[in-house]
Coordinates of C-alpha atoms and ligand atoms in Angstrom, one line a residue:
X1 CA 15.9 40.8 25.6
X2 CA 12.2 40.5 26.5
X3 CA 11.8 38.1 23.6
X4 CA 14.7 36.0 24.9
X5 CA 13.1 35.8 28.3
X6 CA 9.7 35.0 26.9
X7 CA 11.1 32.3 24.6
X8 CA 13.1 30.7 27.3
X9 CA 9.8 30.4 29.3
X10 CA 7.9 28.9 26.5
X11 CA 10.4 26.7 24.8
X12 CA 12.7 24.2 26.3
X13 CA 16.4 25.1 25.5
X14 CA 16.8 22.0 23.2
X15 CA 13.6 22.8 21.3
X16 CA 13.8 21.8 17.6
X17 CA 10.9 22.4 15.3
X18 CA 9.6 19.1 13.9
X19 CA 11.4 18.2 10.7
X20 CA 9.1 16.7 8.1
X21 CA 9.9 13.0 7.4
X22 CA 11.3 11.9 4.0
X23 CA 8.0 10.1 3.8
X24 CA 6.1 13.4 3.5
X25 CA 5.6 13.9 -0.2
X26 CA 7.4 10.7 -1.3
X27 CA 6.4 8.8 -4.5
X28 CA 6.7 5.1 -3.5
X29 CA 6.8 2.5 -6.2
X30 CA 5.3 -0.8 -5.2
X31 CA 7.2 -3.8 -6.6
X32 CA 5.7 -7.3 -6.6
X33 CA 9.1 -9.0 -7.0
X34 CA 7.7 -12.2 -8.7
X35 CA 6.5 -10.1 -11.6
X36 CA 8.8 -7.1 -12.0
X37 CA 12.0 -8.4 -13.7
X38 CA 13.5 -11.9 -14.0
X39 CA 17.3 -12.0 -14.2
X40 CA 17.9 -15.8 -14.3
X41 CA 15.4 -17.0 -16.8
X42 CA 13.3 -19.1 -14.4
X43 CA 10.1 -17.2 -15.3
X44 CA 9.9 -15.5 -11.9
X45 CA 11.2 -12.0 -11.0
X46 CA 14.0 -11.5 -8.5
X47 CA 16.1 -9.0 -6.7
X48 CA 18.8 -8.7 -9.3
X49 CA 16.0 -7.9 -11.7
X50 CA 14.9 -5.0 -9.5
X51 CA 18.5 -3.7 -9.6
X52 CA 18.4 -3.9 -13.4
X53 CA 15.4 -1.6 -13.5
X54 CA 16.6 0.9 -10.9
X55 CA 17.5 3.6 -13.4
X56 CA 14.0 3.3 -14.9
X57 CA 12.6 4.0 -11.4
X58 CA 14.9 7.0 -10.9
X59 CA 13.8 8.5 -14.2
X60 CA 10.1 8.0 -13.1
X61 CA 10.8 10.3 -10.2
X62 CA 10.4 7.5 -7.6
X63 CA 11.7 8.4 -4.1
X64 CA 11.2 5.0 -2.5
X65 CA 10.3 1.4 -3.4
X66 CA 8.2 -1.0 -1.4
X67 CA 9.1 -4.7 -2.0
X68 CA 6.4 -7.3 -1.4
X69 CA 7.9 -10.3 0.5
X70 CA 11.0 -11.9 -0.8
X71 CA 11.7 -14.0 2.4
X72 CA 12.2 -17.8 2.3
X73 CA 8.7 -19.2 1.9
X74 CA 6.9 -22.3 0.6
X75 CA 4.8 -19.8 -1.4
X76 CA 1.5 -21.0 -0.2
X77 CA 0.5 -17.3 -0.4
X78 CA 3.3 -16.2 -2.6
X79 CA 5.6 -15.0 0.1
X80 CA 3.1 -13.8 2.6
X81 CA 3.8 -17.1 4.3
X82 CA 7.2 -16.4 5.8
X83 CA 9.4 -19.3 6.9
X84 CA 12.4 -17.1 8.0
X85 CA 12.2 -13.4 8.7
X86 CA 15.9 -12.8 8.2
X87 CA 16.8 -14.2 4.8
X88 CA 16.0 -14.2 1.1
X89 CA 14.2 -17.0 -0.7
X90 CA 16.6 -18.5 -3.3
X91 CA 13.9 -17.9 -5.9
X92 CA 14.5 -14.2 -5.4
X93 CA 18.3 -14.3 -4.8
X94 CA 20.5 -14.0 -1.8
X95 CA 21.1 -11.7 1.1
X96 CA 24.1 -10.4 -0.8
X97 CA 21.7 -9.5 -3.7
X98 CA 19.6 -7.6 -1.2
X99 CA 22.6 -5.8 0.1
X100 CA 23.6 -4.9 -3.5
X101 CA 20.0 -3.7 -4.1
X102 CA 20.3 -1.4 -1.0
X103 CA 23.6 0.0 -2.3
X104 CA 22.2 0.6 -5.8
X105 CA 19.1 2.3 -4.4
X106 CA 21.2 4.4 -2.1
X107 CA 23.4 5.5 -5.0
X108 CA 20.3 6.9 -6.7
X109 CA 18.8 8.3 -3.5
X110 CA 15.9 5.9 -3.5
X111 CA 14.6 4.6 -0.2
X112 CA 13.7 1.0 0.4
X113 CA 10.7 -0.2 2.3
X114 CA 10.1 -3.9 2.8
X115 CA 7.0 -5.9 3.7
X116 CA 6.7 -7.1 7.3
X117 CA 4.3 -9.9 7.7
X118 CA 3.7 -9.7 11.4
X119 CA 0.3 -11.4 12.0
X120 CA 1.3 -14.9 10.8
X121 CA 4.1 -17.0 9.7
X122 CA 4.3 -20.0 7.4
X123 CA 3.5 -23.4 8.9
X124 CA 7.1 -24.2 7.8
X125 CA 8.5 -21.6 10.1
X126 CA 10.6 -23.2 12.9
X127 CA 8.6 -21.3 15.5
X128 CA 5.4 -23.1 14.3
X129 CA 7.1 -26.5 13.9
X130 CA 8.2 -26.2 17.5
X131 CA 4.9 -24.9 18.7
X132 CA 2.9 -27.7 17.2
X133 CA 5.1 -30.3 18.9
X134 CA 3.4 -30.1 22.3
X135 CA 1.1 -28.0 24.5
X136 CA 3.2 -28.5 27.6
X137 CA 4.5 -25.1 28.6
X138 CA 7.1 -26.6 31.0
X139 CA 8.9 -28.3 28.2
X140 CA 8.0 -26.3 25.1
X141 CA 9.0 -22.7 25.1
X142 CA 7.1 -22.1 21.8
X143 CA 3.9 -23.6 23.3
X144 CA 1.9 -20.3 23.1
X145 CA 3.6 -18.5 20.2
X146 CA 0.5 -19.3 18.1
X147 CA -3.2 -19.3 18.9
X148 CA -4.2 -22.8 20.0
X149 CA -7.6 -23.8 21.3
X150 CA -9.3 -27.0 22.3
X151 CA -12.2 -28.5 20.4
X152 CA -15.5 -27.5 21.9
X153 CA -17.3 -30.7 20.8
X154 CA -19.4 -32.2 23.6
X155 CA -17.5 -34.7 25.7
X156 CA -17.6 -38.2 24.3
X157 CA -18.2 -37.0 20.7
X158 CA -15.9 -38.5 18.1
X159 CA -15.7 -35.4 15.9
X160 CA -14.0 -32.1 16.6
X161 CA -15.6 -28.7 16.7
X162 CA -13.7 -25.4 16.4
X163 CA -14.0 -22.8 19.2
X164 CA -16.0 -20.3 17.2
X165 CA -17.3 -19.4 13.7
X166 CA -14.4 -17.3 12.5
X167 CA -13.6 -17.5 8.8
X168 CA -10.3 -17.1 7.0
X169 CA -10.0 -14.0 4.8
X170 CA -8.4 -15.8 1.9
X171 CA -11.2 -18.3 1.0
X172 CA -13.9 -17.5 3.5
X173 CA -13.6 -21.1 4.8
X174 CA -13.1 -21.9 8.5
X175 CA -10.2 -20.0 10.3
X176 CA -9.4 -23.1 12.4
X177 CA -7.4 -26.1 11.5
X178 CA -7.1 -29.3 13.6
X179 CA -3.7 -30.5 14.6
X180 CA -3.4 -34.2 15.4
X181 CA -0.2 -33.9 17.4
X182 CA -1.3 -31.2 19.8
X183 CA -4.9 -32.4 19.6
X184 CA -5.9 -28.8 19.3
X185 CA -7.0 -26.3 16.7
X186 CA -4.7 -23.5 15.5
X187 CA -6.0 -20.2 14.2
X188 CA -5.2 -19.1 10.6
X189 CA -6.9 -15.9 9.6
X190 CA -5.6 -16.5 6.1
X191 CA -4.5 -19.7 4.4
X192 CA -4.2 -23.0 6.3
X193 CA -0.5 -22.7 5.9
X194 CA -0.4 -19.2 7.6
X195 CA -0.9 -19.8 11.4
X196 CA -1.6 -16.6 13.3
X197 CA 1.1 -15.6 15.8
X198 CA 0.0 -14.9 19.4
X199 CA 0.6 -11.2 19.7
X200 CA -0.5 -11.1 23.3
X201 CA 2.7 -13.1 24.1
X202 CA 5.5 -10.5 24.8
X203 CA 8.2 -13.0 23.5
X204 CA 6.5 -13.1 20.1
X205 CA 6.5 -9.3 20.0
X206 CA 10.2 -9.3 20.9
X207 CA 11.0 -11.8 18.2
X208 CA 9.2 -9.7 15.5
X209 CA 11.0 -6.5 16.7
X210 CA 14.3 -8.4 16.4
X211 CA 13.4 -9.2 12.8
X212 CA 12.8 -5.5 12.2
X213 CA 16.2 -4.7 13.6
X214 CA 17.8 -7.2 11.4
X215 CA 16.6 -5.3 8.3
X216 CA 17.0 -1.8 9.8
X217 CA 20.7 -2.7 10.5
X218 CA 21.0 -3.5 6.7
X219 CA 19.7 0.0 6.1
X220 CA 16.1 -0.4 5.1
X221 CA 14.1 2.8 5.5
X222 CA 10.9 1.3 6.7
X223 CA 8.2 -1.3 6.5
X224 CA 4.8 -1.9 5.1
X225 CA 3.2 -3.9 7.8
X226 CA 0.8 -6.6 6.6
X227 CA -2.7 -7.3 7.8
X228 CA -2.4 -5.5 11.1
X229 CA -6.1 -5.6 12.1
X230 CA -5.7 -9.4 12.7
X231 CA -3.0 -8.9 15.2
X232 CA -5.5 -8.3 17.9
X233 CA -8.7 -10.3 18.4
X234 CA -11.5 -10.1 21.0
X235 CA -10.1 -11.7 24.1
X236 CA -13.0 -14.1 24.7
X237 CA -13.0 -15.1 21.0
X238 CA -16.7 -14.7 20.6
X239 CA -18.4 -15.6 17.4
X240 CA -18.5 -13.0 14.6
X241 CA -22.0 -11.7 13.9
X242 CA -23.7 -12.3 10.6
X243 CA -23.5 -9.5 8.0
X244 CA -27.0 -8.3 7.0
X245 CA -25.8 -6.6 3.8
X246 CA -24.1 -9.8 2.5
X247 CA -25.3 -10.7 -1.0
X248 CA -24.7 -14.4 -1.8
X249 CA -23.0 -15.0 -5.1
X250 CA -21.9 -11.4 -5.4
X251 CA -19.8 -10.8 -2.3
X252 CA -16.8 -12.9 -1.3
X253 CA -18.0 -15.7 1.1
X254 CA -15.7 -14.2 3.8
X255 CA -18.1 -11.3 4.0
X256 CA -21.0 -13.4 5.1
X257 CA -19.9 -12.4 8.6
X258 CA -19.0 -9.0 10.1
X259 CA -15.5 -9.4 11.6
X260 CA -16.2 -7.5 14.8
X261 CA -14.4 -10.0 17.0
X262 CA -11.9 -11.8 14.8
X263 CA -9.9 -8.6 14.0
X264 CA -9.4 -5.0 14.9
X265 CA -9.4 -5.2 18.7
X266 CA -7.9 -2.1 20.3
X267 CA -4.7 -3.9 21.5
X268 CA -3.6 -3.6 17.9
X269 CA -2.5 0.0 18.5
X270 CA -0.4 -1.0 21.5
X271 CA 1.4 -3.6 19.4
X272 CA 2.0 -1.3 16.6
X273 CA 3.3 1.4 18.9
X274 CA 5.8 -1.1 20.2
X275 CA 6.9 -1.7 16.7
X276 CA 7.1 2.1 16.0
X277 CA 9.3 2.5 19.1
X278 CA 11.9 0.4 17.4
X279 CA 12.1 3.0 14.6
X280 CA 12.9 5.6 17.3
X281 CA 15.8 3.6 18.7
X282 CA 18.9 5.7 18.8
X283 CA 20.8 3.7 16.2
X284 CA 18.0 4.1 13.6
X285 CA 17.4 7.8 14.0
X286 CA 19.9 8.8 11.3
X287 CA 17.5 7.9 8.5
X288 CA 14.0 8.7 9.8
X289 CA 12.7 5.2 9.3
X290 CA 8.9 4.9 8.7
X291 CA 6.2 2.3 8.6
X292 CA 2.9 2.1 6.8
X293 CA 0.2 -0.3 8.0
X294 CA -2.2 -2.3 6.0
X295 CA -5.8 -2.2 7.4
X296 CA -8.9 -2.1 5.2
X297 CA -11.8 -0.4 7.0
X298 CA -14.9 -2.5 7.4
X299 CA -17.1 -0.3 9.5
X300 CA -19.5 2.4 8.4
X301 CA -17.0 5.2 8.9
X302 CA -13.6 4.5 7.3
X303 CA -12.4 8.0 8.2
X304 CA -12.5 7.1 11.9
X305 CA -10.7 3.9 11.3
X306 CA -7.9 5.7 9.6
X307 CA -7.7 8.3 12.3
X308 CA -7.5 5.7 15.0
X309 CA -4.1 4.7 13.6
X310 CA -2.8 8.2 13.6
X311 CA -3.8 8.6 17.3
X312 CA -2.7 5.0 18.2
X313 CA 0.7 5.1 16.7
X314 CA 3.4 7.8 16.7
X315 CA 2.5 9.8 13.5
X316 CA 6.2 10.9 13.2
X317 CA 7.2 7.4 12.2
X318 CA 4.0 5.6 11.2
X319 CA 0.9 6.0 9.1
X320 CA -1.9 3.8 8.0
X321 CA -2.6 3.2 4.3
X322 CA -5.6 5.2 3.2
X323 CA -7.4 2.9 0.7
X324 CA -10.0 5.3 -0.5
X325 CA -8.3 5.4 -3.9
X326 CA -8.9 1.6 -4.2
X327 CA -12.4 1.5 -2.8
X328 CA -14.2 4.8 -3.3
X329 CA -16.3 5.2 -6.4
X330 CA -14.7 7.4 -9.1
X331 CA -16.9 10.3 -8.4
X332 CA -16.0 14.0 -7.7
X333 CA -18.3 14.6 -4.8
X334 CA -17.2 11.5 -2.9
X335 CA -13.6 12.6 -3.3
X336 CA -14.4 16.2 -2.4
X337 CA -16.0 15.1 0.8
X338 CA -13.3 12.7 1.8
X339 CA -10.4 15.0 1.1
X340 CA -11.9 17.8 3.0
X341 CA -12.7 15.7 6.1
X342 CA -9.5 13.6 6.1
X343 CA -7.0 16.4 5.7
X344 CA -8.8 18.7 8.1
X345 CA -8.8 15.8 10.7
X346 CA -5.1 15.1 10.1
X347 CA -4.2 18.7 10.8
X348 CA -6.1 18.6 14.0
X349 CA -3.9 15.8 15.2
X350 CA -0.5 17.1 13.9
X351 CA 0.3 19.0 10.7
X352 CA 3.1 16.5 10.0
X353 CA 0.8 13.4 10.0
X354 CA 1.7 11.7 6.7
X355 CA -1.2 10.7 4.5
X356 CA -0.7 7.6 2.5
X357 CA -2.6 7.0 -0.7
X358 CA -2.6 3.9 -3.0
X359 CA -4.7 3.5 -6.2
X360 CA -3.5 0.0 -6.8
X361 CA -1.8 -3.0 -5.2
X362 CA -1.3 -6.8 -5.6
X363 CA -4.7 -7.6 -3.9
X364 CA -7.0 -5.3 -5.9
X365 CA -8.1 -5.0 -9.5
X366 CA -5.9 -2.7 -11.7
X367 CA -7.0 0.9 -11.7
X368 CA -7.2 1.0 -15.6
X369 CA -9.6 -1.9 -15.4
X370 CA -11.6 -0.5 -12.5
X371 CA -12.2 3.0 -13.8
X372 CA -11.2 2.8 -17.4
X373 CA -8.2 3.9 -19.5
X374 CA -9.4 7.6 -19.8
X375 CA -10.1 8.1 -16.2
X376 CA -6.8 6.3 -15.2
X377 CA -5.0 9.2 -16.9
X378 CA -6.7 11.8 -14.7
X379 CA -6.2 9.5 -11.7
X380 CA -2.5 9.8 -12.2
X381 CA -2.8 13.6 -11.8
X382 CA -4.9 13.1 -8.7
X383 CA -2.5 10.6 -7.1
X384 CA 0.7 12.5 -7.8
X385 CA -0.7 15.8 -6.5
X386 CA -2.1 14.4 -3.2
X387 CA -0.2 15.1 0.0
X388 CA 1.8 12.5 1.9
X389 CA 3.1 9.2 0.5
X390 CA 1.6 8.2 -2.8
X391 CA 2.0 4.5 -3.8
X392 CA 2.3 3.6 -7.4
X393 CA 1.7 -0.1 -8.2
X394 CA 4.2 -1.5 -10.8
X395 CA 2.7 -1.3 -14.3
X396 CA 0.0 1.2 -13.4
X397 CA 2.2 3.8 -14.9
X398 CA 1.7 2.2 -18.4
X399 CA -2.0 1.4 -17.8
X400 CA -1.6 -2.3 -17.3
X401 CA -5.0 -4.0 -17.0
X402 CA -6.3 -7.1 -15.3
X403 CA -5.4 -10.2 -17.3
X404 CA -7.8 -13.1 -17.7
X405 CA -5.8 -16.2 -16.5
X406 CA -6.5 -19.5 -18.2
X407 CA -8.1 -22.0 -15.8
X408 CA -5.1 -24.3 -15.7
X409 CA -2.7 -21.4 -14.9
X410 CA -4.6 -19.9 -11.9
X411 CA -2.1 -19.7 -8.9
X412 CA -3.7 -17.6 -6.2
X413 CA -5.1 -19.7 -3.2
X414 CA -7.7 -17.0 -2.8
X415 CA -9.2 -18.1 -6.1
X416 CA -10.8 -20.9 -4.1
X417 CA -12.9 -18.3 -2.3
X418 CA -13.7 -16.2 -5.3
X419 CA -17.1 -15.7 -6.8
X420 CA -17.9 -16.4 -10.4
X421 CA -18.3 -13.1 -12.3
X422 CA -20.0 -13.4 -15.7
X423 CA -18.3 -16.1 -17.6
X424 CA -15.0 -15.6 -15.7
X425 CA -13.9 -18.6 -13.6
X426 CA -12.5 -17.7 -10.2
X427 CA -9.2 -16.0 -10.7
X428 CA -8.3 -14.7 -7.2
X429 CA -5.7 -11.9 -7.4
X430 CA -3.7 -13.3 -10.3
X431 CA -5.1 -10.8 -12.9
X432 CA -3.4 -7.9 -11.2
X433 CA -0.1 -9.7 -10.7
X434 CA 1.0 -10.5 -14.2
X435 CA 4.5 -9.8 -15.5
X436 CA 5.6 -6.2 -16.1
X437 CA 5.4 -5.2 -19.8
X438 CA 8.8 -3.7 -20.7
X439 CA 9.1 -4.3 -24.4
X440 CA 7.3 -5.9 -27.4
X441 CA 9.9 -8.8 -27.3
X442 CA 9.2 -12.3 -26.0
X443 CA 7.7 -12.3 -22.5
X444 CA 7.5 -8.5 -22.7
X445 CA 11.2 -8.2 -21.8
X446 CA 10.3 -9.6 -18.4
X447 CA 12.0 -12.9 -18.7
X448 CA 14.1 -15.1 -21.1
X449 CA 12.4 -18.2 -19.8
X450 CA 10.3 -20.5 -22.0
X451 CA 7.2 -19.5 -19.9
X452 CA 6.5 -17.2 -17.1
X453 CA 4.8 -17.9 -13.7
X454 CA 1.7 -16.0 -14.9
X455 CA 1.0 -15.2 -18.5
X456 CA 1.8 -11.8 -20.0
X457 CA -1.2 -9.5 -20.9
X458 CA -2.4 -10.1 -24.4
X459 CA -1.7 -6.5 -25.3
X460 CA 1.9 -6.4 -24.2
X461 CA 3.3 -5.9 -27.7
X462 CA 1.4 -2.5 -27.9
X463 CA 1.3 -1.6 -24.2
X464 CA 4.8 -1.6 -22.8
X465 CA 7.4 0.8 -21.4
X466 CA 9.5 1.0 -24.6
X467 CA 6.6 2.0 -26.8
X468 CA 5.3 4.5 -24.3
X469 CA 8.7 6.1 -23.8
X470 CA 8.6 6.9 -27.5
X471 CA 5.2 8.6 -27.3
X472 CA 5.5 12.0 -25.7
X473 CA 1.8 12.0 -24.6
X474 CA 1.7 8.4 -23.3
X475 CA 0.5 7.6 -19.8
X476 CA 4.1 6.8 -18.9
X477 CA 5.3 10.2 -20.0
X478 CA 2.5 11.8 -18.1
X479 CA 3.6 10.0 -14.9
X480 CA 7.2 11.1 -15.6
X481 CA 6.2 14.7 -15.8
X482 CA 4.1 14.4 -12.7
X483 CA 6.9 12.6 -10.9
X484 CA 9.4 15.3 -11.8
X485 CA 7.0 18.1 -10.9
X486 CA 6.3 16.5 -7.5
X487 CA 9.9 15.9 -6.7
X488 CA 10.8 19.6 -7.5
X489 CA 7.9 21.2 -5.7
X490 CA 7.8 22.0 -2.0
X491 CA 4.1 22.7 -2.3
X492 CA 3.3 19.3 -3.7
X493 CA 5.6 17.6 -1.2
X494 CA 4.8 19.5 2.0
X495 CA 1.9 22.0 1.2
X496 CA -1.5 21.9 2.7
X497 CA -4.4 20.6 0.6
X498 CA -7.4 22.9 0.4
X499 CA -10.6 21.7 -1.3
X500 CA -11.9 24.5 -3.6
X501 CA -15.5 25.5 -4.4
X502 CA -16.1 24.6 -8.1
X503 CA -19.5 25.1 -9.6
X504 CA -19.7 21.7 -11.2
X505 CA -20.7 18.5 -9.6
X506 CA -18.3 16.6 -11.9
X507 CA -15.1 18.5 -11.1
X508 CA -12.9 18.2 -8.0
X509 CA -10.7 21.2 -7.4
X510 CA -8.0 21.7 -4.8
X511 CA -5.0 23.8 -4.1
X512 CA -1.6 22.7 -2.7
X513 CA 0.0 25.5 -0.9
X514 CA 3.1 25.8 1.2
X515 CA 3.2 28.0 4.3
X516 CA 6.2 29.9 2.8
X517 CA 4.4 32.3 0.5
X518 CA 7.4 32.5 -1.9
X519 CA 6.9 28.9 -2.9
X520 CA 4.8 28.4 -6.0
X521 CA 1.3 27.0 -5.1
X522 CA -0.8 24.9 -7.5
X523 CA -4.5 24.4 -8.3
X524 CA -5.6 21.0 -9.6
X525 CA -8.9 20.4 -11.4
X526 CA -10.1 16.9 -12.2
X527 CA -13.1 16.2 -14.4
X528 CA -14.5 12.9 -13.2
X529 CA -17.1 12.7 -16.0
X530 CA -16.9 11.4 -19.6
X531 CA -18.3 14.7 -20.9
X532 CA -16.6 18.1 -21.4
X533 CA -17.4 20.5 -18.6
X534 CA -17.1 24.3 -18.3
X535 CA -16.8 25.3 -14.7
X536 CA -15.8 28.3 -12.6
X537 CA -13.7 28.6 -9.5
X538 CA -14.6 32.1 -8.5
X539 CA -10.9 32.8 -8.2
X540 CA -8.3 33.7 -10.8
X541 CA -5.9 31.0 -12.0
X542 CA -2.3 31.4 -13.1
X543 CA -0.7 29.6 -16.0
X544 CA -1.8 26.1 -16.9
X545 CA 1.2 23.8 -16.4
X546 CA -0.1 20.4 -17.4
X547 CA -3.0 18.6 -18.9
X548 CA -3.5 14.8 -18.5
X549 CA -4.5 14.7 -22.2
X550 CA -1.4 16.2 -23.6
X551 CA 1.4 16.2 -21.1
X552 CA 4.0 17.1 -23.7
X553 CA 2.3 20.5 -24.3
X554 CA 2.8 22.1 -20.9
X555 CA 5.9 22.8 -18.8
X556 CA 5.7 21.0 -15.5
X557 CA 9.0 21.7 -14.0
X558 CA 7.4 24.1 -11.5
X559 CA 10.2 26.6 -11.9
X560 CA 10.2 27.9 -15.5
X561 CA 6.5 28.0 -16.2
X562 CA 5.8 28.4 -19.9
X563 CA 2.2 28.9 -21.0
X564 CA 2.9 26.9 -24.2
X565 CA -0.5 25.2 -24.5
X566 CA -1.3 23.3 -27.6
X567 CA -3.6 25.4 -29.8
X568 CA -6.1 22.5 -30.0
X569 CA -6.6 22.4 -26.3
X570 CA -9.8 24.1 -25.3
X571 CA -9.0 25.1 -21.8
X572 CA -9.6 28.8 -21.1
X573 CA -8.2 30.6 -18.2
X574 CA -9.3 33.4 -16.0
X575 CA -10.7 36.2 -18.1
X576 CA -9.0 35.0 -21.3
X577 CA -11.6 32.7 -22.9
X578 CA -15.1 32.5 -24.2
X579 CA -16.3 30.8 -21.1
X580 CA -16.0 34.0 -19.1
X581 CA -14.2 35.4 -16.1
X582 CA -12.6 32.6 -14.0
X583 CA -14.0 29.8 -16.0
X584 CA -12.3 26.7 -17.3
X585 CA -13.3 24.2 -19.9
X586 CA -12.2 20.6 -19.2
X587 CA -12.4 17.9 -21.7
X588 CA -13.9 14.5 -20.9
X589 CA -11.8 12.9 -18.1
X590 CA -9.3 15.7 -18.2
X591 CA -7.2 16.7 -15.2
X592 CA -5.2 19.9 -15.2
X593 CA -2.7 21.6 -13.0
X594 CA -2.4 25.4 -12.8
X595 CA 0.0 27.7 -11.1
X596 CA -2.0 29.5 -8.4
X597 CA -1.8 33.3 -8.3
Ligands
LIG601 C1 -2.3 -8.8 2.8 C2 -1.5 -9.1 1.6 O1 -1.4 -7.9 0.9 C3 -2.1 -10.2 0.9 O2 -1.5 -10.4 -0.4 C4 -1.9 -11.5 1.7 O3 -2.6 -12.6 1.1 C5 -2.5 -11.2 3.1 N1 -2.2 -10.0 3.7 C6 -2.0 -12.3 4.1 O4 -0.7 -12.0 4.4

């Protein structure tokens, strides 16, 4: 009775404990539709191609997919220049194909997230075509849907001068383009053909939220929101300051300036909150929709930049990408420091804040190229045992590498702003966007066309899905084991991450532990070095479940734990090996998962 009275004083009668979102613990597979699977032999991937590979994704343990843009687009930036937010480009299929994709995903319990390019449209979008017609607000309702400014050239001068020194992020050239009809400049933070929307105009915000509803009504589970920092600029549009650490010829020209004013103004959190509110609308509550925002930190403290998003948006429905897996050096102590600080800070805000890790995407060099093949295997263990959403970029599960693109085949407009590295001509982001390598057949099983939009990697006959499925210790089979383990384990999906003290500077150790003590907890150890290491944790370990070097040897189902280690493996466990009590030997670049005791 006393308890009842007390509870009724503390808790409102309709109190429900917060339910973790599906996003918590999800393995999300990032598909770049142009390059995943072609179904109509035009050399470019499409939506029916994605459907064809849906069983593969299911077997990989994927919980959700994120599709890069498939909207109607002139493809100036390969779909990130959207000409219609509510349709499908014929190159990728039809709206009916998309509906079919949704049904096929649903049948397999796979969630679907789509890209929302909210900062800019294509210059072929009807909104921009109307906006550029006239600056007269009495006759043109689209007059201020984009960011238009007068030339600041002195009166009487016969040349134009843009209002400030801002640069576009794609090539590092000017961010302003003169428009003869309006006799004004428009702002494009990316390509000339991607004018920035004016987010301070509430009608623009309403229009984007309507586009969100269009897709939510079709059942999509969430959005990856593009380039959000650019949605809010310094109101007076002051010049960006110079970047003192810029190295000419080494850094991209865009980084000659610090982008203090051209992006990242605090209004961005207000705009994103408005978008997150749409996900809370009554009709969308059934499926716990979620959005993940793309914002690369540029300041001296990335952690603060990530946390600002958790505070600025509702963490129940939104999270920022955490790009440390793309940008941090592959180094145990850096990771140790980041994980400790980041997860501690998230807990301070709300234990259900969803972390969001990506080790690869369509804008960044492939992980196998960046850290090497051996380390890419241990990175798979790290990625799939981290909390929150983990994003796997298509092809990284088979170790696809950056592909050198012949000069006459380079497609990416960003190549124009690339720097020359060694004897490589500017390539932009094409090297990480090449077609998926499915088989050793022509075009790697990606397409029946005579040629593909980007060339296949030269190693596709050896490095492909079919070959790796046949090798029990392949990277793909390692990913499959990890995917299965993650999907079956409440500790890996919802447990806290605790960084452990390991007496080696080369080894990162952490545990994943659920609050329910009956749920199996895990200890993960990652050797970041190219040398074998013997280290101690100062705590006993249970059975070893998986090694990145020989995934076929352990049992990673998380339920029936078998200590069936291959005799050749030199890992010793608590009190049972030559390395002494509580010590473990890890081979070069080996990552292991133990049951915790
Ligand atoms: C980020 C996207 O990932 C990239 O591919 C694109 O070029 C820019 N935003 C502009 O939309």
